[in-house]
Amino acid sequence: MEKYVYMFLHLFTVSYPLAQSFERRITYYQKWRFLWPAIVLTGAFFIAWDVYFAHLGVWSFNDRYLLGYRLLGLPVEEWLFFVTVPFACTFIYEVLNYFIPKDILKPYVTPVNWVVGVGLLVLAVVFREKFYTSVKFGLTGAFMLGHWWAFRDRYLGRFYLAYLVSLLPFLLVNGVLTYLPVVSYNNSENLGIRISDLTGVAFFNIPIEDVVYNLLLLMMIFTIYEMMKARQTAKS
């Protein structure tokens, strides 16, 4: 049964959002047509990144917990990660938008976005010898500032609220992946700081960079998702 671990995590991730997609208040299924382009475009970027980093040995996958099917050197389960995680997190985003209609974080997001974005760019330079850390921080910081330049704070407050809420399932799923481990990281390419070091919980053996990884993944997803929705609204 061990070889089904990663696949089971995917089923766990999408089970509730999928079951509730037809709930009459959220009607998530009606928004899928905006989500799929976001998943395809963002997934293509991240899969190319994953393939390259796996080739360099930045991370590796433990066949003990995998079905054994690979494409471009990546387990099929890793490909599915870029479908199930955005699907579930966008569901969280829509649920929060429904039940918390006021953009409660909007007054704070511009300074936070600038401080974090610029801070990540600085850290990317400081830790340029740590390839994963530098690339991850640099790309995320640049995208954060680029998003603000293009859209200002139109979506940022709602995005950051959904991102913060999604950290809980992120910690659970990635905790399993890194604790077993299903995924192993080459510490020579990252800071070597784990969330377990900060929390004292051994289960959260997750590189601190993965919190930033998740930030970029979801910000790209939500940016394209909202662009597709706005495009449809403009046509109406």
mmCIF file of C-alpha atoms in Angstrom:
data_model
loop_
_atom_site.group_PDB
_atom_site.id
_atom_site.type_symbol
_atom_site.label_atom_id
_atom_site.label_comp_id
_atom_site.label_asym_id
_atom_site.label_seq_id
_atom_site.Cartn_x
_atom_site.Cartn_y
_atom_site.Cartn_z
ATOM 1 C CA MET A 1 0.000 0.000 0.000
ATOM 2 C CA GLU A 2 2.972 2.333 0.467
ATOM 3 C CA LYS A 3 3.221 2.978 -3.264
ATOM 4 C CA TYR A 4 -0.202 4.659 -3.160
ATOM 5 C CA VAL A 5 0.794 7.283 -0.572
ATOM 6 C CA TYR A 6 1.323 10.222 -2.941
ATOM 7 C CA MET A 7 -1.762 9.324 -4.971
ATOM 8 C CA PHE A 8 -3.832 9.061 -1.808
ATOM 9 C CA LEU A 9 -2.720 12.574 -0.868
ATOM 10 C CA HIS A 10 -4.113 13.820 -4.177
ATOM 11 C CA LEU A 11 -7.454 12.142 -3.485
ATOM 12 C CA PHE A 12 -7.474 13.627 0.006
ATOM 13 C CA THR A 13 -6.706 17.078 -1.413
ATOM 14 C CA VAL A 14 -9.505 17.194 -3.985
ATOM 15 C CA SER A 15 -12.183 15.054 -2.328
ATOM 16 C CA TYR A 16 -13.989 17.764 -0.372
ATOM 17 C CA PRO A 17 -13.652 20.581 -2.958
ATOM 18 C CA LEU A 18 -14.881 18.239 -5.682
ATOM 19 C CA ALA A 19 -17.799 17.000 -3.589
ATOM 20 C CA GLN A 20 -18.813 20.593 -2.800
ATOM 21 C CA SER A 21 -18.293 21.972 -6.305
ATOM 22 C CA PHE A 22 -22.014 21.785 -7.048
ATOM 23 C CA GLU A 23 -23.101 23.355 -3.763
ATOM 24 C CA ARG A 24 -25.691 25.992 -4.678
ATOM 25 C CA ARG A 25 -24.073 28.949 -2.899
ATOM 26 C CA ILE A 26 -20.526 28.593 -4.206
ATOM 27 C CA THR A 27 -21.325 26.891 -7.560
ATOM 28 C CA TYR A 28 -17.613 26.212 -7.979
ATOM 29 C CA TYR A 29 -18.201 24.029 -11.038
ATOM 30 C CA GLN A 30 -19.366 27.090 -12.971
ATOM 31 C CA LYS A 31 -15.942 28.661 -12.497
ATOM 32 C CA TRP A 32 -13.923 25.683 -13.687
ATOM 33 C CA ARG A 33 -13.694 27.142 -17.196
ATOM 34 C CA PHE A 34 -11.639 30.009 -15.768
ATOM 35 C CA LEU A 35 -9.530 27.717 -13.612
ATOM 36 C CA TRP A 36 -8.346 25.211 -16.227
ATOM 37 C CA PRO A 37 -6.374 27.767 -18.301
ATOM 38 C CA ALA A 38 -4.709 28.933 -15.086
ATOM 39 C CA ILE A 39 -3.811 25.360 -14.154
ATOM 40 C CA VAL A 40 -2.439 24.554 -17.617
ATOM 41 C CA LEU A 41 -0.317 27.706 -17.946
ATOM 42 C CA THR A 42 0.992 27.693 -14.390
ATOM 43 C CA GLY A 43 1.477 23.932 -14.424
ATOM 44 C CA ALA A 44 3.555 24.102 -17.607
ATOM 45 C CA PHE A 45 5.890 26.609 -15.949
ATOM 46 C CA PHE A 46 6.257 24.659 -12.723
ATOM 47 C CA ILE A 47 6.626 21.263 -14.395
ATOM 48 C CA ALA A 48 9.447 22.603 -16.576
ATOM 49 C CA TRP A 49 11.029 23.921 -13.397
ATOM 50 C CA ASP A 50 10.520 20.587 -11.609
ATOM 51 C CA VAL A 51 12.054 18.615 -14.455
ATOM 52 C CA TYR A 52 15.127 20.849 -14.508
ATOM 53 C CA PHE A 53 15.602 20.871 -10.742
ATOM 54 C CA ALA A 54 15.161 17.103 -10.491
ATOM 55 C CA HIS A 55 17.775 16.716 -13.235
ATOM 56 C CA LEU A 56 20.176 18.905 -11.239
ATOM 57 C CA GLY A 57 19.550 16.896 -8.079
ATOM 58 C CA VAL A 58 17.930 19.774 -6.175
ATOM 59 C CA TRP A 59 15.280 17.270 -5.106
ATOM 60 C CA SER A 60 14.450 13.617 -5.697
ATOM 61 C CA PHE A 61 11.513 11.255 -5.300
ATOM 62 C CA ASN A 62 11.311 8.030 -3.300
ATOM 63 C CA ASP A 63 9.953 5.194 -5.477
ATOM 64 C CA ARG A 64 8.775 3.393 -2.348
ATOM 65 C CA TYR A 65 5.774 5.752 -2.163
ATOM 66 C CA LEU A 66 5.079 6.093 -5.893
ATOM 67 C CA LEU A 67 3.144 4.104 -8.472
ATOM 68 C CA GLY A 68 6.281 3.957 -10.601
ATOM 69 C CA TYR A 69 5.117 5.817 -13.709
ATOM 70 C CA ARG A 70 7.248 8.749 -14.836
ATOM 71 C CA LEU A 71 7.073 11.355 -17.569
ATOM 72 C CA LEU A 72 10.108 13.526 -18.366
ATOM 73 C CA GLY A 73 11.709 12.064 -15.265
ATOM 74 C CA LEU A 74 8.910 13.191 -12.923
ATOM 75 C CA PRO A 75 6.502 10.802 -11.192
ATOM 76 C CA VAL A 76 2.955 11.072 -12.513
ATOM 77 C CA GLU A 77 1.934 12.031 -8.988
ATOM 78 C CA GLU A 78 4.131 15.135 -9.199
ATOM 79 C CA TRP A 79 2.361 16.190 -12.392
ATOM 80 C CA LEU A 80 -0.956 15.825 -10.602
ATOM 81 C CA PHE A 81 0.290 18.087 -7.799
ATOM 82 C CA PHE A 82 -0.132 21.062 -10.138
ATOM 83 C CA VAL A 83 -3.756 20.132 -10.736
ATOM 84 C CA THR A 84 -5.041 19.036 -7.348
ATOM 85 C CA VAL A 85 -3.413 21.741 -5.221
ATOM 86 C CA PRO A 86 -4.595 24.687 -7.365
ATOM 87 C CA PHE A 87 -8.046 23.095 -7.647
ATOM 88 C CA ALA A 88 -8.381 22.794 -3.875
ATOM 89 C CA CYS A 89 -6.857 26.186 -3.059
ATOM 90 C CA THR A 90 -9.026 28.013 -5.586
ATOM 91 C CA PHE A 91 -12.019 26.378 -3.926
ATOM 92 C CA ILE A 92 -10.816 27.836 -0.618
ATOM 93 C CA TYR A 93 -10.475 31.213 -2.366
ATOM 94 C CA GLU A 94 -14.053 31.117 -3.658
ATOM 95 C CA VAL A 95 -15.484 29.940 -0.334
ATOM 96 C CA LEU A 96 -13.751 32.797 1.484
ATOM 97 C CA ASN A 97 -14.976 35.290 -1.109
ATOM 98 C CA TYR A 98 -18.525 34.123 -0.495
ATOM 99 C CA PHE A 99 -18.515 33.995 3.289
ATOM 100 C CA ILE A 100 -16.243 37.027 3.799
ATOM 101 C CA PRO A 101 -17.426 39.457 1.102
ATOM 102 C CA LYS A 102 -15.437 42.380 2.532
ATOM 103 C CA ASP A 103 -11.806 42.566 1.427
ATOM 104 C CA ILE A 104 -10.518 42.773 4.999
ATOM 105 C CA LEU A 105 -6.808 42.703 4.123
ATOM 106 C CA LYS A 106 -6.922 45.324 1.363
ATOM 107 C CA PRO A 107 -5.657 48.213 3.562
ATOM 108 C CA TYR A 108 -2.499 46.261 4.370
ATOM 109 C CA VAL A 109 -1.569 44.360 1.229
ATOM 110 C CA THR A 110 0.296 47.050 -0.690
ATOM 111 C CA PRO A 111 3.008 47.666 1.936
ATOM 112 C CA VAL A 112 3.165 43.957 2.792
ATOM 113 C CA ASN A 113 3.486 42.984 -0.866
ATOM 114 C CA TRP A 114 6.265 45.513 -1.444
ATOM 115 C CA VAL A 115 8.206 44.657 1.708
ATOM 116 C CA VAL A 116 8.010 40.906 1.090
ATOM 117 C CA GLY A 117 8.628 41.225 -2.650
ATOM 118 C CA VAL A 118 11.689 43.451 -2.291
ATOM 119 C CA GLY A 119 12.880 41.391 0.676
ATOM 120 C CA LEU A 120 12.768 38.198 -1.372
ATOM 121 C CA LEU A 121 14.738 39.830 -4.193
ATOM 122 C CA VAL A 122 17.400 40.924 -1.717
ATOM 123 C CA LEU A 123 17.559 37.441 -0.177
ATOM 124 C CA ALA A 124 17.849 35.926 -3.664
ATOM 125 C CA VAL A 125 21.047 37.914 -4.142
ATOM 126 C CA VAL A 126 22.364 37.282 -0.628
ATOM 127 C CA PHE A 127 21.880 33.513 -0.978
ATOM 128 C CA ARG A 128 22.774 33.300 -4.676
ATOM 129 C CA GLU A 129 25.024 30.291 -3.999
ATOM 130 C CA LYS A 130 21.950 28.333 -2.853
ATOM 131 C CA PHE A 131 20.403 27.633 -6.239
ATOM 132 C CA TYR A 132 16.892 26.583 -5.154
ATOM 133 C CA THR A 133 16.643 29.361 -2.589
ATOM 134 C CA SER A 134 17.916 32.050 -4.934
ATOM 135 C CA VAL A 135 15.742 31.103 -7.902
ATOM 136 C CA LYS A 136 12.639 30.604 -5.794
ATOM 137 C CA PHE A 137 12.993 33.855 -3.857
ATOM 138 C CA GLY A 138 13.962 35.841 -6.952
ATOM 139 C CA LEU A 139 11.092 34.651 -9.131
ATOM 140 C CA THR A 140 8.537 35.037 -6.359
ATOM 141 C CA GLY A 141 9.682 38.534 -5.436
ATOM 142 C CA ALA A 142 9.662 39.621 -9.081
ATOM 143 C CA PHE A 143 6.191 38.181 -9.664
ATOM 144 C CA MET A 144 4.791 39.837 -6.542
ATOM 145 C CA LEU A 145 6.010 43.247 -7.667
ATOM 146 C CA GLY A 146 4.910 42.603 -11.243
ATOM 147 C CA HIS A 147 1.431 41.643 -10.087
ATOM 148 C CA TRP A 148 1.124 44.855 -8.082
ATOM 149 C CA TRP A 149 2.347 46.919 -11.042
ATOM 150 C CA ALA A 150 -0.283 45.347 -13.318
ATOM 151 C CA PHE A 151 -3.267 45.114 -10.969
ATOM 152 C CA ARG A 152 -2.408 47.195 -7.897
ATOM 153 C CA ASP A 153 -4.370 45.821 -4.924
ATOM 154 C CA ARG A 154 -7.407 44.652 -6.899
ATOM 155 C CA TYR A 155 -7.023 40.976 -5.962
ATOM 156 C CA LEU A 156 -4.199 40.971 -3.433
ATOM 157 C CA GLY A 157 -6.238 41.192 -0.236
ATOM 158 C CA ARG A 158 -8.422 38.249 -1.154
ATOM 159 C CA PHE A 159 -5.436 36.322 -2.449
ATOM 160 C CA TYR A 160 -3.431 36.703 0.749
ATOM 161 C CA LEU A 161 -6.395 35.674 2.889
ATOM 162 C CA ALA A 162 -6.825 32.501 0.824
ATOM 163 C CA TYR A 163 -3.074 31.895 0.895
ATOM 164 C CA LEU A 164 -2.936 32.125 4.683
ATOM 165 C CA VAL A 165 -5.878 29.737 5.085
ATOM 166 C CA SER A 166 -4.382 27.319 2.542
ATOM 167 C CA LEU A 167 -1.200 27.076 4.611
ATOM 168 C CA LEU A 168 -2.937 24.599 6.933
ATOM 169 C CA PRO A 169 -3.660 21.945 4.266
ATOM 170 C CA PHE A 170 -0.296 22.803 2.702
ATOM 171 C CA LEU A 171 1.479 21.931 5.952
ATOM 172 C CA LEU A 172 -0.472 18.687 6.288
ATOM 173 C CA VAL A 173 0.140 17.449 2.741
ATOM 174 C CA ASN A 174 3.727 18.642 2.435
ATOM 175 C CA GLY A 175 4.374 17.381 5.933
ATOM 176 C CA VAL A 176 3.591 13.849 4.775
ATOM 177 C CA LEU A 177 5.656 14.294 1.606
ATOM 178 C CA THR A 178 8.751 15.448 3.464
ATOM 179 C CA TYR A 179 8.419 13.420 6.671
ATOM 180 C CA LEU A 180 8.283 9.936 5.102
ATOM 181 C CA PRO A 181 9.937 11.227 2.841
ATOM 182 C CA VAL A 182 8.257 11.010 -0.552
ATOM 183 C CA VAL A 183 10.341 14.004 -1.646
ATOM 184 C CA SER A 184 13.915 14.607 -0.480
ATOM 185 C CA TYR A 185 15.850 17.868 -0.819
ATOM 186 C CA ASN A 186 19.535 18.499 -1.418
ATOM 187 C CA ASN A 187 20.429 20.832 1.444
ATOM 188 C CA SER A 188 23.440 22.180 -0.417
ATOM 189 C CA GLU A 189 20.948 23.974 -2.698
ATOM 190 C CA ASN A 190 18.703 25.427 0.035
ATOM 191 C CA LEU A 191 19.064 27.157 3.389
ATOM 192 C CA GLY A 192 18.649 23.923 5.329
ATOM 193 C CA ILE A 193 15.961 25.528 7.498
ATOM 194 C CA ARG A 194 12.889 23.367 8.064
ATOM 195 C CA ILE A 195 9.506 24.458 9.396
ATOM 196 C CA SER A 196 10.069 21.809 12.065
ATOM 197 C CA ASP A 197 13.033 23.886 13.269
ATOM 198 C CA LEU A 198 10.719 26.857 13.778
ATOM 199 C CA THR A 199 7.744 24.989 15.258
ATOM 200 C CA GLY A 200 9.388 22.132 17.127
ATOM 201 C CA VAL A 201 7.067 19.693 15.323
ATOM 202 C CA ALA A 202 9.161 17.000 13.614
ATOM 203 C CA PHE A 203 6.334 16.168 11.195
ATOM 204 C CA PHE A 204 6.763 19.527 9.440
ATOM 205 C CA ASN A 205 10.092 18.598 7.857
ATOM 206 C CA ILE A 206 9.376 21.119 5.100
ATOM 207 C CA PRO A 207 12.054 23.465 3.698
ATOM 208 C CA ILE A 208 11.205 27.092 4.451
ATOM 209 C CA GLU A 209 11.551 27.744 0.716
ATOM 210 C CA ASP A 210 8.430 25.667 0.072
ATOM 211 C CA VAL A 211 6.284 28.303 1.781
ATOM 212 C CA VAL A 212 7.526 30.739 -0.861
ATOM 213 C CA TYR A 213 7.086 28.078 -3.560
ATOM 214 C CA ASN A 214 3.435 27.766 -2.579
ATOM 215 C CA LEU A 215 3.066 31.556 -2.610
ATOM 216 C CA LEU A 216 4.286 31.823 -6.201
ATOM 217 C CA LEU A 217 2.231 28.840 -7.363
ATOM 218 C CA LEU A 218 -1.013 30.204 -5.962
ATOM 219 C CA MET A 219 -0.382 33.825 -6.936
ATOM 220 C CA MET A 220 0.179 32.756 -10.538
ATOM 221 C CA ILE A 221 -2.942 30.585 -10.457
ATOM 222 C CA PHE A 222 -5.168 33.278 -8.963
ATOM 223 C CA THR A 223 -3.783 36.007 -11.243
ATOM 224 C CA ILE A 224 -4.618 34.065 -14.406
ATOM 225 C CA TYR A 225 -7.905 32.859 -12.891
ATOM 226 C CA GLU A 226 -9.056 36.404 -12.151
ATOM 227 C CA MET A 227 -7.874 37.609 -15.559
ATOM 228 C CA MET A 228 -10.001 34.935 -17.232
ATOM 229 C CA LYS A 229 -13.021 35.896 -15.124
ATOM 230 C CA ALA A 230 -12.532 39.589 -15.928
ATOM 231 C CA ARG A 231 -12.218 38.793 -19.617
ATOM 232 C CA GLN A 232 -15.526 36.933 -19.553
ATOM 233 C CA THR A 233 -17.191 39.794 -17.665
ATOM 234 C CA ALA A 234 -15.944 42.297 -20.258
ATOM 235 C CA LYS A 235 -17.530 40.221 -23.030
ATOM 236 C CA SER A 236 -20.890 40.106 -21.247
#
